[in-house]
PDB file of C-alpha atoms in Angstrom:
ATOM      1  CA  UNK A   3    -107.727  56.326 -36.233  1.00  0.00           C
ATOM      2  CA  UNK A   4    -108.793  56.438 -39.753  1.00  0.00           C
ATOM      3  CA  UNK A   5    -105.550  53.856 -40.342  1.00  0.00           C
ATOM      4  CA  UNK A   6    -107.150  51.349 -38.389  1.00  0.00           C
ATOM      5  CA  UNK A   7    -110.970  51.460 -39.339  1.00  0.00           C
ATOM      6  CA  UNK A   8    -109.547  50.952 -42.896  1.00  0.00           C
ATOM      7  CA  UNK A   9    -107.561  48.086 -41.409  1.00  0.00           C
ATOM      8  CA  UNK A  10    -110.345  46.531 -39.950  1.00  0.00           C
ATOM      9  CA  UNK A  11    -112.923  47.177 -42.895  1.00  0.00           C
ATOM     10  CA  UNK A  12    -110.313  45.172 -44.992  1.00  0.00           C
ATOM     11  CA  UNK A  13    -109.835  41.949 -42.899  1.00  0.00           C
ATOM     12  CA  UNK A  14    -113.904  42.193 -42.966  1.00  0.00           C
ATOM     13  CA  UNK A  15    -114.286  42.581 -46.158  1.00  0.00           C
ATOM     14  CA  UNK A  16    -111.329  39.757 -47.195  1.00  0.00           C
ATOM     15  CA  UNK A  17    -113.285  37.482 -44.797  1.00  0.00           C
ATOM     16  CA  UNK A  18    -116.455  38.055 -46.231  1.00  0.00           C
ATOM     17  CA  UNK A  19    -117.313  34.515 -47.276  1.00  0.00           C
ATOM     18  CA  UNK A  20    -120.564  32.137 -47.413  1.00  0.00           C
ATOM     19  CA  UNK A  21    -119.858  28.817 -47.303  1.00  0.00           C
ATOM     20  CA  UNK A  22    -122.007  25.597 -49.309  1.00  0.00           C
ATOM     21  CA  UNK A  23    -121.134  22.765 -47.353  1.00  0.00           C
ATOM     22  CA  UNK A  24    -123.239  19.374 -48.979  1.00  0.00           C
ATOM     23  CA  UNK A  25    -123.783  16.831 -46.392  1.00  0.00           C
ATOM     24  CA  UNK A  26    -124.651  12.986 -46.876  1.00  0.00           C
ATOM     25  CA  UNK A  27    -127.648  11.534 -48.605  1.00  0.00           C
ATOM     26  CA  UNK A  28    -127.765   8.945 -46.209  1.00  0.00           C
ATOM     27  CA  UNK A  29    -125.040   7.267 -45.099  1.00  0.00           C
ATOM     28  CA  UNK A  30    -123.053   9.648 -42.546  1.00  0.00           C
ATOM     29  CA  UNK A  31    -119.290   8.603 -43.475  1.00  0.00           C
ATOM     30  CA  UNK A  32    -120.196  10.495 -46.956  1.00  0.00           C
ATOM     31  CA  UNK A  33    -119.215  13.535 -45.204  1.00  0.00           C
ATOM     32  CA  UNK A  34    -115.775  15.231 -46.111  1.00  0.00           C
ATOM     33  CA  UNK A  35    -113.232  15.792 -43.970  1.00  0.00           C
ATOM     34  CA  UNK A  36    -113.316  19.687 -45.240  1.00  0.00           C
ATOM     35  CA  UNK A  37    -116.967  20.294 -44.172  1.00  0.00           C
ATOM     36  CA  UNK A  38    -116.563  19.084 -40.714  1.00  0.00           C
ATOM     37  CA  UNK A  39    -114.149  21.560 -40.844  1.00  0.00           C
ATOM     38  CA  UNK A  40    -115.601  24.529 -42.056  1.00  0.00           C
ATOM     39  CA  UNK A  41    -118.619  23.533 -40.194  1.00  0.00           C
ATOM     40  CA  UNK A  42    -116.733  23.667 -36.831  1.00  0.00           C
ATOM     41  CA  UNK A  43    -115.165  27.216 -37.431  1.00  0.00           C
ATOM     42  CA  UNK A  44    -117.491  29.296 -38.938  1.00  0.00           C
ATOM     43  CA  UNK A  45    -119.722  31.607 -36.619  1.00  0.00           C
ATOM     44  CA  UNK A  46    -123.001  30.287 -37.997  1.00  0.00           C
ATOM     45  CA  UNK A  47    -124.524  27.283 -39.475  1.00  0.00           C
ATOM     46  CA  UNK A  48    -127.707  27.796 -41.717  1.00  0.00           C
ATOM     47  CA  UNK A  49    -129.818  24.595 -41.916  1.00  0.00           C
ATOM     48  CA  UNK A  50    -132.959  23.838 -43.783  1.00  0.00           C
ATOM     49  CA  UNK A  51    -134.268  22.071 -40.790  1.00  0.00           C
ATOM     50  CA  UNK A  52    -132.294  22.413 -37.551  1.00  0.00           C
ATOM     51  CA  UNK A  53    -133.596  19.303 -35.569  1.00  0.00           C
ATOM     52  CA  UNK A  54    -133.013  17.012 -38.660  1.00  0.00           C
ATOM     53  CA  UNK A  55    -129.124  18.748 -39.245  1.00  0.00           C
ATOM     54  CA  UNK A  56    -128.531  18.922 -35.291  1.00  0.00           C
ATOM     55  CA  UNK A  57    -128.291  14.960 -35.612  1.00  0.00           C
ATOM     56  CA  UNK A  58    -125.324  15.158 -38.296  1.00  0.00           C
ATOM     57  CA  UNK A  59    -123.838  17.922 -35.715  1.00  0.00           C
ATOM     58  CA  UNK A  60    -124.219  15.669 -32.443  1.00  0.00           C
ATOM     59  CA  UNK A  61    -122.398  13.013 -35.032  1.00  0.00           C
ATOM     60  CA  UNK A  62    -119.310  14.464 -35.699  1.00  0.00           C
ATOM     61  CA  UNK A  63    -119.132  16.768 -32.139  1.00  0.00           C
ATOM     62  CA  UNK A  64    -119.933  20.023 -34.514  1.00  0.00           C
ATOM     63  CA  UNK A  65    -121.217  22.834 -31.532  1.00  0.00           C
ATOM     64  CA  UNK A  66    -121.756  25.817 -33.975  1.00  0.00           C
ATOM     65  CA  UNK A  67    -124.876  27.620 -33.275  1.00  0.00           C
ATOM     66  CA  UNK A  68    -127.579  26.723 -35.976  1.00  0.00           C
ATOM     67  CA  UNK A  69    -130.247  29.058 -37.619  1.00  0.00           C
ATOM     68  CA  UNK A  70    -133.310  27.837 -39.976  1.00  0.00           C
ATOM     69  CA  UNK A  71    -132.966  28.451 -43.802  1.00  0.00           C
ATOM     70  CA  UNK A  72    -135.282  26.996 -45.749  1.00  0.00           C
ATOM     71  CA  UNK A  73    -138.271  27.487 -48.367  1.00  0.00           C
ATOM     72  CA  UNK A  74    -140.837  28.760 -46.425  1.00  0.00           C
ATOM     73  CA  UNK A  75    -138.079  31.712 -44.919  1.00  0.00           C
ATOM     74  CA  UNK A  76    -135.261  32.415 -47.450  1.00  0.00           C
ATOM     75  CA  UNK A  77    -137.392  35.442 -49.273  1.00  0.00           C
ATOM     76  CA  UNK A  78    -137.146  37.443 -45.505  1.00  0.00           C
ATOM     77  CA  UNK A  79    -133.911  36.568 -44.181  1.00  0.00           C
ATOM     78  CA  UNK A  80    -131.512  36.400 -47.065  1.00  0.00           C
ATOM     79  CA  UNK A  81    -130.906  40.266 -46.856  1.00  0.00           C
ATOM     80  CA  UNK A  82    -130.419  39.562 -42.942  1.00  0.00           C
ATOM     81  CA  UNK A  83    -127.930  37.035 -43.380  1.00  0.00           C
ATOM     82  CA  UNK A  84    -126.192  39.019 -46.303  1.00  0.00           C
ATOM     83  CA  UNK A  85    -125.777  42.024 -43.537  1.00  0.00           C
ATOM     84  CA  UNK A  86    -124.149  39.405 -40.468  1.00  0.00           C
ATOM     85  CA  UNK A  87    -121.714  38.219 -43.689  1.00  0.00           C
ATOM     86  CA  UNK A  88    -120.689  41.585 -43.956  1.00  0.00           C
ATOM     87  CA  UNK A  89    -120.386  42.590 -40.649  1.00  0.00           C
ATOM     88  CA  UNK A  90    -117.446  39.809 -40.035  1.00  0.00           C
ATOM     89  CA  UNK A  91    -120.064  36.644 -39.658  1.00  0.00           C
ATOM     90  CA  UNK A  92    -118.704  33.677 -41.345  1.00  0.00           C
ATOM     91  CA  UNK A  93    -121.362  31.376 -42.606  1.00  0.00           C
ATOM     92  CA  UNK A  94    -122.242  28.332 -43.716  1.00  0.00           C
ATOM     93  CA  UNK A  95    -124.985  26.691 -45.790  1.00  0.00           C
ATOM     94  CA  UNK A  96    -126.103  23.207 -45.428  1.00  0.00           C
ATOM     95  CA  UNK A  97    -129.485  21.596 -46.911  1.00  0.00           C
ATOM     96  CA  UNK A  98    -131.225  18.123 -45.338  1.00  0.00           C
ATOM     97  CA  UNK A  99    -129.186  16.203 -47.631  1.00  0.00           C
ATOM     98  CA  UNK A 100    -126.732  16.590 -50.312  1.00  0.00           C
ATOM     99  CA  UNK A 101    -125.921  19.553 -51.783  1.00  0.00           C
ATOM    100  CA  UNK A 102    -127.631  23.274 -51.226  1.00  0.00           C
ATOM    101  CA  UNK A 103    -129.878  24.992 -54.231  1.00  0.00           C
ATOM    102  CA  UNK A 104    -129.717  21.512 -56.055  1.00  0.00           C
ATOM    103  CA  UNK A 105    -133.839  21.190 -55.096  1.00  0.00           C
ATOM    104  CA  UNK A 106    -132.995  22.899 -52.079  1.00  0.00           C
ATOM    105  CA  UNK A 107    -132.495  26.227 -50.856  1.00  0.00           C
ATOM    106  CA  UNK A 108    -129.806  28.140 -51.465  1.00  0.00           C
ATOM    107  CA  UNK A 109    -129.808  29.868 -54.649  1.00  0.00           C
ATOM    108  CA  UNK A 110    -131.245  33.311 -53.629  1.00  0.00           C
ATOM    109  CA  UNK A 111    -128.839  33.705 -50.552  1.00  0.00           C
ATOM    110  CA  UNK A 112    -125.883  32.401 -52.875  1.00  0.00           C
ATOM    111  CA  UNK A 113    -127.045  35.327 -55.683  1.00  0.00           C
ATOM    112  CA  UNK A 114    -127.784  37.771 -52.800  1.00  0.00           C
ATOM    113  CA  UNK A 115    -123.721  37.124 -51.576  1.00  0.00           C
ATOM    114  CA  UNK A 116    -122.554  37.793 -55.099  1.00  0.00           C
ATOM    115  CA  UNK A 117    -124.315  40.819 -56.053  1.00  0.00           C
ATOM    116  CA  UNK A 118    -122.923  42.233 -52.558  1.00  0.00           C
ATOM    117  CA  UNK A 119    -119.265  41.318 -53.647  1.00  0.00           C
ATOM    118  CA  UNK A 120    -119.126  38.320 -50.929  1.00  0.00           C
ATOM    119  CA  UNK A 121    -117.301  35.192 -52.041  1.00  0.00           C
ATOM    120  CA  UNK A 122    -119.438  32.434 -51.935  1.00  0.00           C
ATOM    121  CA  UNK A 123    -117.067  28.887 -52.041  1.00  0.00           C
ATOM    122  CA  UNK A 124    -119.473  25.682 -52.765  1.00  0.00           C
ATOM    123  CA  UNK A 125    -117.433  22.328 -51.590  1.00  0.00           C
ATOM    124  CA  UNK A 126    -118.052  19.106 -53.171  1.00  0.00           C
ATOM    125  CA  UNK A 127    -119.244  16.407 -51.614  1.00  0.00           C
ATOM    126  CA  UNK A 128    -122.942  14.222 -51.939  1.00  0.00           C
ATOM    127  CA  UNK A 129    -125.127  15.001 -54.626  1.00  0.00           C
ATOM    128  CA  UNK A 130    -127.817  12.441 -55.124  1.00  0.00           C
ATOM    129  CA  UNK A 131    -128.208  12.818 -59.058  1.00  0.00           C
ATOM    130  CA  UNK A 132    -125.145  11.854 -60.141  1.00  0.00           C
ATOM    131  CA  UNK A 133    -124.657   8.300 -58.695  1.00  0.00           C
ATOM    132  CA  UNK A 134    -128.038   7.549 -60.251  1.00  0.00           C
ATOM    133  CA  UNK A 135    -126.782   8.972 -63.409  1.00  0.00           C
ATOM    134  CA  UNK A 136    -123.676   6.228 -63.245  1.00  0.00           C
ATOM    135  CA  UNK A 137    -125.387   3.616 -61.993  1.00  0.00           C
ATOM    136  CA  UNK A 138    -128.158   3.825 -64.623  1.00  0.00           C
ATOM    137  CA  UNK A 139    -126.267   2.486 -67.354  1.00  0.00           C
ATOM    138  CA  UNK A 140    -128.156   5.560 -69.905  1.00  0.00           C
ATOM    139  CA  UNK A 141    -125.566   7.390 -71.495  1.00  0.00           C
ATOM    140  CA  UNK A 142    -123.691  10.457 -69.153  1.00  0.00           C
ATOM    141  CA  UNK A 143    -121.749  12.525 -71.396  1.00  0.00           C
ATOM    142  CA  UNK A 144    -124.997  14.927 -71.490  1.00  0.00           C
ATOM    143  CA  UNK A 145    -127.505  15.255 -69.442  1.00  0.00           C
ATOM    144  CA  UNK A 146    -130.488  17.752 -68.712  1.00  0.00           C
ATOM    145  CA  UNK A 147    -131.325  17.579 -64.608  1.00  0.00           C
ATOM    146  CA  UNK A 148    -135.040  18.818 -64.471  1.00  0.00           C
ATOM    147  CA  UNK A 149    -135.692  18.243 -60.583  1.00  0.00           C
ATOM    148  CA  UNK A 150    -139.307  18.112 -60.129  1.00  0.00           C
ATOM    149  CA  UNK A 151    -141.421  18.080 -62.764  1.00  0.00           C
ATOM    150  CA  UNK A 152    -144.163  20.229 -61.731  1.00  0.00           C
ATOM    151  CA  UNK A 153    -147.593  18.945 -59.803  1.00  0.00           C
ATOM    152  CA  UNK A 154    -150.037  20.604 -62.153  1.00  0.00           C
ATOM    153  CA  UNK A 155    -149.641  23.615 -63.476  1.00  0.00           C
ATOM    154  CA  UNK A 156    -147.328  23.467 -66.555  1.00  0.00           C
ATOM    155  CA  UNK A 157    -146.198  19.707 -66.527  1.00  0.00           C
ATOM    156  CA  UNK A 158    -148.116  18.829 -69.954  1.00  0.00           C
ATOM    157  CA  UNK A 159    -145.970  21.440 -71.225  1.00  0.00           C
ATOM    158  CA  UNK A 160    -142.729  20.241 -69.025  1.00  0.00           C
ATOM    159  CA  UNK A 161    -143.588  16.604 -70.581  1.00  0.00           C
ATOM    160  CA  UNK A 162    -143.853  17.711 -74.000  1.00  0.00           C
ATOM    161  CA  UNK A 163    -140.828  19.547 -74.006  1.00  0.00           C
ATOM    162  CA  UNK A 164    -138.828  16.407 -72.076  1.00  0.00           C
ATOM    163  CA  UNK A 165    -140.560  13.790 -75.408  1.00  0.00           C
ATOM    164  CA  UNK A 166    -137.656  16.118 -78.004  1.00  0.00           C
ATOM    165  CA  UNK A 167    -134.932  15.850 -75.024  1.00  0.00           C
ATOM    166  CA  UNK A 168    -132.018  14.105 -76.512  1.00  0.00           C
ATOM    167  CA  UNK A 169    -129.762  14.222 -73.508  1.00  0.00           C
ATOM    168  CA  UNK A 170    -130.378  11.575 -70.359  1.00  0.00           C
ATOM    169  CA  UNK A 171    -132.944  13.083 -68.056  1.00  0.00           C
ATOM    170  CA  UNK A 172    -132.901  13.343 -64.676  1.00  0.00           C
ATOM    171  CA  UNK A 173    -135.996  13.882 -62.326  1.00  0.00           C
ATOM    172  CA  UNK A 174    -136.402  13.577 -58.306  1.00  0.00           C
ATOM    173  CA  UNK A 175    -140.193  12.175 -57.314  1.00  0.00           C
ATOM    174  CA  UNK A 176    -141.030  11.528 -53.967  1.00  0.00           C
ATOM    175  CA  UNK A 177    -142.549   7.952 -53.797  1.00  0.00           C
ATOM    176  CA  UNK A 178    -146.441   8.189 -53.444  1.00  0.00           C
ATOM    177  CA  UNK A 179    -145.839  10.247 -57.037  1.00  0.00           C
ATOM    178  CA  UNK A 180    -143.709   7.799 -58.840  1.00  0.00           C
ATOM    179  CA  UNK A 181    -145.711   5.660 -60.777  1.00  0.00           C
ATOM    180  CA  UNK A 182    -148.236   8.641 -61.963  1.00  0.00           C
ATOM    181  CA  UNK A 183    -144.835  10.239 -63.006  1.00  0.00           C
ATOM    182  CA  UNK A 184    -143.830   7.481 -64.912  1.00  0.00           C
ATOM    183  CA  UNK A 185    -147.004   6.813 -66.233  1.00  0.00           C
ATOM    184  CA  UNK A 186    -147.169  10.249 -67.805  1.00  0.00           C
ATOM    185  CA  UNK A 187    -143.841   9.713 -68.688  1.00  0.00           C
ATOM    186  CA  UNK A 188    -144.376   6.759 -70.750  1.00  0.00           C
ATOM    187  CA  UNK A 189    -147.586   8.276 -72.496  1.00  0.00           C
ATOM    188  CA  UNK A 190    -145.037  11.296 -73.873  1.00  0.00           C
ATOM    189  CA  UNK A 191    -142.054   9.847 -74.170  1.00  0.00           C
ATOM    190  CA  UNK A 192    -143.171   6.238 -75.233  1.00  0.00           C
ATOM    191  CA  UNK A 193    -143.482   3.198 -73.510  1.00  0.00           C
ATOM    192  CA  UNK A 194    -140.829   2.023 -74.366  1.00  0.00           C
ATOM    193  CA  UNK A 195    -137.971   4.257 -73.544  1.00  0.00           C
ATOM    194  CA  UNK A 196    -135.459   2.721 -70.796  1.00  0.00           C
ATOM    195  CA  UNK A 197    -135.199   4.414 -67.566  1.00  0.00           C
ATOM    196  CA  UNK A 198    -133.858   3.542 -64.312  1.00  0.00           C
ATOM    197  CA  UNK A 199    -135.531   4.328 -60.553  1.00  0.00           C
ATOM    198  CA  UNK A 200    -132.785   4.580 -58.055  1.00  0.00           C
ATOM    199  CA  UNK A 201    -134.025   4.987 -54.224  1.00  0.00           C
ATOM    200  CA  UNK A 202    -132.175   5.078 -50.929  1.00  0.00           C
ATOM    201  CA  UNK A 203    -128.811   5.428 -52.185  1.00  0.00           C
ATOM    202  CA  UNK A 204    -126.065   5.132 -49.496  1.00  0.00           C
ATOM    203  CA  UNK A 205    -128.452   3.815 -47.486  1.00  0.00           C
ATOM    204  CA  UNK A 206    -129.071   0.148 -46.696  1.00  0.00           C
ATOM    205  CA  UNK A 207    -132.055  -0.656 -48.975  1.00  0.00           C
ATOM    206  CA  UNK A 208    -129.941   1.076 -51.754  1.00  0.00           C
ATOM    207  CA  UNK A 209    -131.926  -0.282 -54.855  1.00  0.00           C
ATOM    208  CA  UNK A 210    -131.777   0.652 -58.628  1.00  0.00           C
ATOM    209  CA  UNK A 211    -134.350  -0.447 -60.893  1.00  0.00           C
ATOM    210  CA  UNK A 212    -134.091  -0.699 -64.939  1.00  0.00           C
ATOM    211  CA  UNK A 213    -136.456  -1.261 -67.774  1.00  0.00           C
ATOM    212  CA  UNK A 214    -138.467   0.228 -70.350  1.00  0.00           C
ATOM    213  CA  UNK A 215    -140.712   2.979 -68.759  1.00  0.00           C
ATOM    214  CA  UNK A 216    -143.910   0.346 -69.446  1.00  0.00           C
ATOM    215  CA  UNK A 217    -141.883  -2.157 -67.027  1.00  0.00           C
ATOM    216  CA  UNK A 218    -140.749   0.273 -64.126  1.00  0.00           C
ATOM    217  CA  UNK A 219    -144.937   1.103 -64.141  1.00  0.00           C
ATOM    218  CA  UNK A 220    -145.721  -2.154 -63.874  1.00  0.00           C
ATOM    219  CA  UNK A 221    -143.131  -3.152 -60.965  1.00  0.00           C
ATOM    220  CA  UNK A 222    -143.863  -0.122 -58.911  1.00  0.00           C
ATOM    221  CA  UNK A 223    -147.653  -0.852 -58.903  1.00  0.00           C
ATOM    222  CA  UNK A 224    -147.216  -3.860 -57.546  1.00  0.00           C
ATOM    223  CA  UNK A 225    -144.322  -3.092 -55.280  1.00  0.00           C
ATOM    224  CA  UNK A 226    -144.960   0.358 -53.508  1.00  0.00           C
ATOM    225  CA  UNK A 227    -141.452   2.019 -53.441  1.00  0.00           C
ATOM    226  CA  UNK A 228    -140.323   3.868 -50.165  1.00  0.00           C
ATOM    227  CA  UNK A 229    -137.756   6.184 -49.245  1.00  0.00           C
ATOM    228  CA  UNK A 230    -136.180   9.148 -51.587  1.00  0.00           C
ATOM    229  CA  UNK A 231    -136.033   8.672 -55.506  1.00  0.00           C
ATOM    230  CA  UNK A 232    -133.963   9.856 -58.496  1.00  0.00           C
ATOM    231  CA  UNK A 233    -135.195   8.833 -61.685  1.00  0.00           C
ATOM    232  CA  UNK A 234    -133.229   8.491 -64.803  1.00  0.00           C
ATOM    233  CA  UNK A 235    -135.077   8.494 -68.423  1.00  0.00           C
ATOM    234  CA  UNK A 236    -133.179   7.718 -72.012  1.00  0.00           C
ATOM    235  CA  UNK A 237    -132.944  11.126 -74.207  1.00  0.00           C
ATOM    236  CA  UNK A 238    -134.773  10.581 -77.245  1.00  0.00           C
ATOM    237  CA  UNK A 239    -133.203   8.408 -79.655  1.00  0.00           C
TER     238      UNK A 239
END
């Protein structure tokens, strides 16, 4: 009897796995062959927001039940979901769009998994950052991604630390926020420094912008952007 619990306990414990499955920034045929996959056999399917994920699952025929994950939950039910892992659950991770805990949640279930001795095996797949980065033109050998910059407390400080950055920088900024960020931007970093505004990549008003900092300013006051933003800013010379 004791044989087989051990038996059991080890094809639990060998299973023990969380899966980070990125899915597409926009256009749906960035999705891998591999995450349809894994989405299809694991038991559960963690989703920041369920109705905006079940669309992607209708899409490719994926049935596995979903559960929300996101921001406003992950501080309750990461111990939850650690305890289904180990009791023979397989899960998976996926975010809105692109890849989990890149501005997204996912890091404190993925640190959770590790410090319980659960494999945790991130696939590649869409990340919006690093298109941006390439199509920028700024150089790519090093860069520093920062994310969001924060609203208000601490962002003179984030700025001031970004104006001795010698690497390319990357920021996301949703689009009501974009010119005040590149306004403060320019007033740190000079107005002069060339950046690039990428928005709606994959997507079919996929634009990049690039200019001096001064220039991007002046282009986005008069023409609004929409839609979701990376922005891309020269280190320091």
């Amino acid at each position: 009897m004791f044989v087989i619990n051990d038996v059991i306990n080890n094809l639990i414990s060998n299973n023990m796995k969380l899966y980070l499955v990125p899915t597409p920034i926009g256009n749906l045929e960035d999705m891998t062959f591999r995450a349809i996959k894994v989405l299809k056999e694991v038991d559960l399917v963690l989703a920041e927001d369920t109705r905006t994920s079940g669309k992607l699952m209708k899409h490719y025929e994926i049935n596995t039940h979903m559960q929300s994950h996101h921001m406003h939950n992950e501080h309750k039910t990461v111990e939850q979901i650690v305890q289904k892992i180990k009791g023979g659950t397989t899960v998976a991770l996926i975010s809105d769009a692109g890849t989990p805990a890149i501005s997204d949640p996912g890091f404190l279930l993925t640190r959770a998994c590790i410090q319980n001795g659960i494999e945790v095996d991130c696939l590649p797949g869409a990340t919006a950052f690093v298109p941006a980065l390439v199509n920028s033109g700024l150089p790519n050998e090093k860069f520093v991604f920062e994310g969001f910059l924060p609203v208000k407390k601490g962002r003179q400080t984030r700025l001031q630390i970004l104006a001795e950055e010698v690497r390319t920088i990357i920021l996301y900024e949703s689009p009501h926020k974009l010119v005040k960020t590149l306004t403060h931007l320019s007033e740190y970093l000079g107005a002069d420094r060339q950046a690039s505004v990428s928005r709606e990549l994959t997507k079919m008003f996929e634009e990049t912008q690039r200019g001096t900092l001064t220039e991007l300013v002046a282009h986005y006051t008069n023409k609004p952007p929409k839609g979701e933003i990376v922005l891309v800013v020269a280190g320091k010379g």
